[in-house]
Amino acid sequence: MIEFVSAADFFKTVGNDERVYFLVRHGERDHIKPNDPDHGAFVGLTDRGREQALKLGKSIAASCTSGVSADCMFFSSPVGRCMQTAEYIGLGLGIDAPDVMPQQPLAEFFVKNYDAYMETHVTGFYQGICRWLDGTAADSRYVDPAYFPLAARSQEMVQFMLSHGKAPINIFCSHDAWIVPCLNHFCGLQFSPSRWMNFLTGLAVVIGKDQGSGDVGAVRRFVPVTGLDTGWMLF
């Protein structure tokens, strides 16, 4: 069974002829209250979340076979906790002022109909996403009113990353809702409302440095990676 690999172990396996695109969830955040009118849009990182991101950056730097501080690019959902996570990963990598580029697709990439998406929150955020994933697994023709088709949209997410990142290491900081589908599609990981992905956890995509940008067919491997002790969060 495929399992999450620690970031330290994963980056040791990356060759000098390879390029990495790491789609990673933000660090630990404050609790999102059920009656939050902004649905957590302005909920920030905890002190531990910032420390987690800093530690991840240091771990990546220590694991790589050559210096990476001048060879990283950072992309993020415009939501503050993601931007801050990317910044602290960069600081951990030894970059004094990381240039984090906000990208709207990293905020709600799989949402097809926002009103229908919000309706799924009535019965539960995790439950809504799992119904979509389970429906897709049961029938490839399954159409969800809230979300785009899983396979096609997951491919488009990887194409988006490959077409934007030009550095040996490219960090894309996003939210669990848009990383879980990719982990499910590319790695076969199964999620439930009681078994979810952890903070600072995500999907690493590896291609050769000389391979064309934006071509999913050029991907050498997809690897579930975590920057914490475990990639799972149990409720």
XYZ file of C-alpha atoms in Angstrom, residues 62-211:
150
model
C 19.486 19.595 4.455
C 18.218 16.703 2.336
C 19.106 18.035 -1.110
C 22.451 17.055 -2.557
C 23.200 20.624 -3.652
C 22.252 24.085 -2.467
C 18.683 25.065 -3.349
C 18.271 28.557 -1.925
C 18.723 30.247 -5.287
C 16.822 27.584 -7.216
C 13.302 27.586 -5.768
C 10.029 29.114 -6.864
C 7.034 29.622 -4.586
C 3.366 29.717 -5.582
C 0.417 29.925 -3.233
C -3.299 30.225 -2.815
C -3.980 33.925 -2.099
C -5.349 32.916 1.328
C -3.037 34.265 4.031
C -2.172 31.013 5.801
C -0.958 29.513 2.515
C 1.065 32.585 1.571
C 2.645 32.598 5.022
C 3.410 28.880 4.871
C 5.226 29.298 1.556
C 7.134 32.255 2.978
C 8.287 30.296 6.045
C 9.311 27.306 3.936
C 11.444 29.734 1.933
C 12.956 31.193 5.091
C 13.804 27.668 6.220
C 15.509 27.101 2.891
C 17.736 30.076 3.666
C 16.026 32.673 1.446
C 15.850 36.048 3.230
C 12.786 37.382 1.391
C 11.007 34.584 -0.502
C 9.031 35.802 -3.517
C 5.678 34.040 -3.134
C 3.414 34.377 -6.159
C -0.338 34.182 -5.356
C -2.292 31.998 -7.780
C -6.094 31.898 -7.655
C -6.325 28.333 -9.061
C -4.657 27.092 -5.862
C -7.625 28.452 -3.870
C -10.630 26.579 -5.338
C -9.319 24.608 -8.302
C -11.844 21.747 -8.255
C -14.987 23.828 -7.623
C -17.343 23.795 -10.623
C -20.342 25.500 -9.019
C -19.668 27.615 -5.952
C -23.280 27.642 -4.689
C -23.498 23.853 -4.942
C -20.106 23.592 -3.244
C -21.309 25.712 -0.333
C -24.429 23.558 -0.041
C -22.224 20.537 0.614
C -21.014 22.283 3.782
C -24.485 21.831 5.296
C -23.829 18.130 5.774
C -20.112 18.556 6.351
C -17.042 19.737 4.455
C -15.177 16.405 4.600
C -18.335 14.418 3.904
C -19.029 16.411 0.723
C -15.577 15.823 -0.733
C -15.648 12.121 0.163
C -19.057 11.687 -1.520
C -17.543 13.147 -4.690
C -14.480 10.892 -4.512
C -16.554 7.812 -3.671
C -19.009 8.561 -6.481
C -16.175 8.892 -8.974
C -14.596 5.646 -7.762
C -17.894 3.797 -8.175
C -18.665 5.169 -11.642
C -16.284 7.060 -13.927
C -19.341 8.739 -15.489
C -20.407 10.174 -12.137
C -21.256 13.895 -12.298
C -21.133 15.948 -9.118
C -22.972 19.294 -9.106
C -20.273 21.000 -7.036
C -16.994 19.641 -8.422
C -15.288 19.148 -11.771
C -14.597 15.552 -12.898
C -11.789 14.172 -10.761
C -9.470 12.661 -13.371
C -9.491 15.513 -15.875
C -9.179 18.228 -13.246
C -6.364 16.432 -11.410
C -4.450 16.254 -14.683
C -5.077 19.972 -15.199
C -3.736 20.739 -11.714
C -0.461 19.005 -12.563
C -0.326 20.764 -15.940
C -0.824 24.067 -14.130
C 2.123 23.363 -11.844
C 4.401 22.100 -14.607
C 3.701 25.141 -16.753
C 4.426 27.623 -13.950
C 7.382 26.172 -12.055
C 10.746 26.546 -13.778
C 13.111 25.922 -10.849
C 14.637 22.640 -9.625
C 12.256 22.852 -6.645
C 8.816 24.453 -6.990
C 6.535 24.829 -3.969
C 2.773 25.159 -4.510
C 0.978 25.849 -1.227
C -2.733 25.117 -1.233
C -5.586 23.656 0.820
C -6.456 20.102 1.786
C -9.637 20.169 -0.313
C -7.633 20.491 -3.543
C -4.721 18.229 -2.608
C -6.816 15.282 -1.416
C -8.308 14.766 -4.925
C -4.824 14.681 -6.482
C -3.550 12.213 -3.869
C -6.600 10.060 -4.498
C -6.300 10.165 -8.292
C -2.545 9.832 -8.756
C -1.599 7.734 -5.708
C -4.806 5.879 -4.861
C -4.899 7.145 -1.282
C -8.289 6.750 0.386
C -9.752 9.406 2.664
C -12.763 9.608 4.965
C -14.198 12.227 7.341
C -12.365 10.442 10.161
C -9.078 9.872 8.280
C -7.866 12.977 6.522
C -4.571 14.448 5.316
C -2.366 16.307 7.777
C -0.987 19.820 7.628
C 2.231 20.334 5.593
C 1.447 17.196 3.637
C 0.884 16.785 -0.083
C 1.912 15.434 -3.466
C 5.380 15.630 -5.000
C 5.568 15.464 -8.796
C 8.954 14.649 -10.327
C 10.054 15.179 -13.930
C 13.396 15.339 -15.695
C 14.928 18.812 -15.939
C 15.170 18.505 -19.698
C 11.528 17.495 -20.181
